[in-house]
Amino acid sequence: PGEPNNYNNNEHYLQYFYDPTDNQEPSWNDIPMYDGVLSYVVEYNVPEPSTLVLLALGGLTLLWRRRTR
């Protein structure tokens, strides 16, 4: 509860706590950058598969029309 709170406007990184030997629930916190990073996650947008199919069909149609002329 209360997280993320961006304490002092410099907590821009996620910290995840989980210990399978502990009986507590997993939790997370936002923290400032520090040198002890053990791992990281990269997130980026990927087009929907249907977008790629429609783009391919459009390209094939243009090639077919060009070839039949």
Short mmCIF file of C-alpha atoms in Angstrom, two decimals:
data_model
loop_
_atom_site.label_atom_id
_atom_site.label_comp_id
_atom_site.label_asym_id
_atom_site.label_seq_id
_atom_site.Cartn_x
_atom_site.Cartn_y
_atom_site.Cartn_z
CA PRO A 1 0.00 0.00 0.00
CA GLY A 2 1.15 3.52 -0.75
CA GLU A 3 3.45 2.53 -3.60
CA PRO A 4 4.55 3.88 -6.00
CA ASN A 5 5.03 7.15 -4.15
CA ASN A 6 7.99 8.70 -6.07
CA TYR A 7 9.59 9.89 -2.81
CA ASN A 8 11.54 13.15 -3.34
CA ASN A 9 10.63 12.96 -7.05
CA ASN A 10 13.57 10.63 -7.78
CA GLU A 11 12.19 7.08 -7.45
CA HIS A 12 11.83 6.01 -11.07
CA TYR A 13 12.75 2.32 -10.82
CA LEU A 14 10.83 -0.74 -9.70
CA GLN A 15 12.07 -3.05 -6.95
CA TYR A 16 10.35 -6.43 -6.52
CA PHE A 17 10.58 -8.43 -3.32
CA TYR A 18 9.92 -12.15 -3.24
CA ASP A 19 11.42 -14.86 -1.09
CA PRO A 20 9.86 -18.32 -1.57
CA THR A 21 11.11 -19.39 1.88
CA ASP A 22 9.32 -16.46 3.55
CA ASN A 23 5.61 -16.63 4.38
CA GLN A 24 4.99 -13.01 3.32
CA GLU A 25 3.27 -12.01 0.09
CA PRO A 26 5.44 -10.72 -2.78
CA SER A 27 5.60 -6.93 -2.83
CA TRP A 28 7.20 -4.07 -4.73
CA ASN A 29 8.56 -0.59 -4.17
CA ASP A 30 9.78 2.30 -6.31
CA ILE A 31 13.41 3.28 -5.70
CA PRO A 32 16.07 5.70 -6.99
CA MET A 33 18.70 4.26 -9.32
CA TYR A 34 21.47 2.36 -7.60
CA ASP A 35 24.43 0.17 -8.62
CA GLY A 36 23.11 -3.09 -7.15
CA VAL A 37 20.76 -3.96 -10.03
CA LEU A 38 20.43 -7.76 -10.27
CA SER A 39 18.11 -7.92 -13.28
CA TYR A 40 15.88 -5.76 -15.41
CA VAL A 41 12.86 -5.84 -17.73
CA VAL A 42 12.64 -4.09 -21.09
CA GLU A 43 9.19 -3.20 -22.39
CA TYR A 44 8.36 -2.02 -25.89
CA ASN A 45 5.34 -1.93 -28.19
CA VAL A 46 4.86 -4.72 -30.71
CA PRO A 47 2.28 -4.38 -33.50
CA GLU A 48 -0.76 -6.61 -33.34
CA PRO A 49 -0.41 -9.77 -35.46
CA SER A 50 -3.47 -8.73 -37.48
CA THR A 51 -1.69 -5.50 -38.43
CA LEU A 52 1.20 -7.46 -39.89
CA VAL A 53 -1.19 -9.72 -41.84
CA LEU A 54 -3.04 -6.72 -43.29
CA LEU A 55 0.23 -5.04 -44.23
CA ALA A 56 1.42 -8.21 -45.99
CA LEU A 57 -1.89 -8.57 -47.87
CA GLY A 58 -1.72 -4.95 -48.98
CA GLY A 59 1.83 -5.43 -50.23
CA LEU A 60 0.92 -8.61 -52.10
CA THR A 61 -2.07 -6.86 -53.72
CA LEU A 62 0.15 -4.01 -54.92
CA LEU A 63 2.66 -6.47 -56.36
CA TRP A 64 -0.10 -8.47 -58.11
CA ARG A 65 -1.66 -5.32 -59.62
CA ARG A 66 1.73 -4.11 -60.82
CA ARG A 67 2.50 -7.48 -62.39
CA THR A 68 -0.85 -7.71 -64.25
CA ARG A 69 -0.44 -4.31 -65.92
#
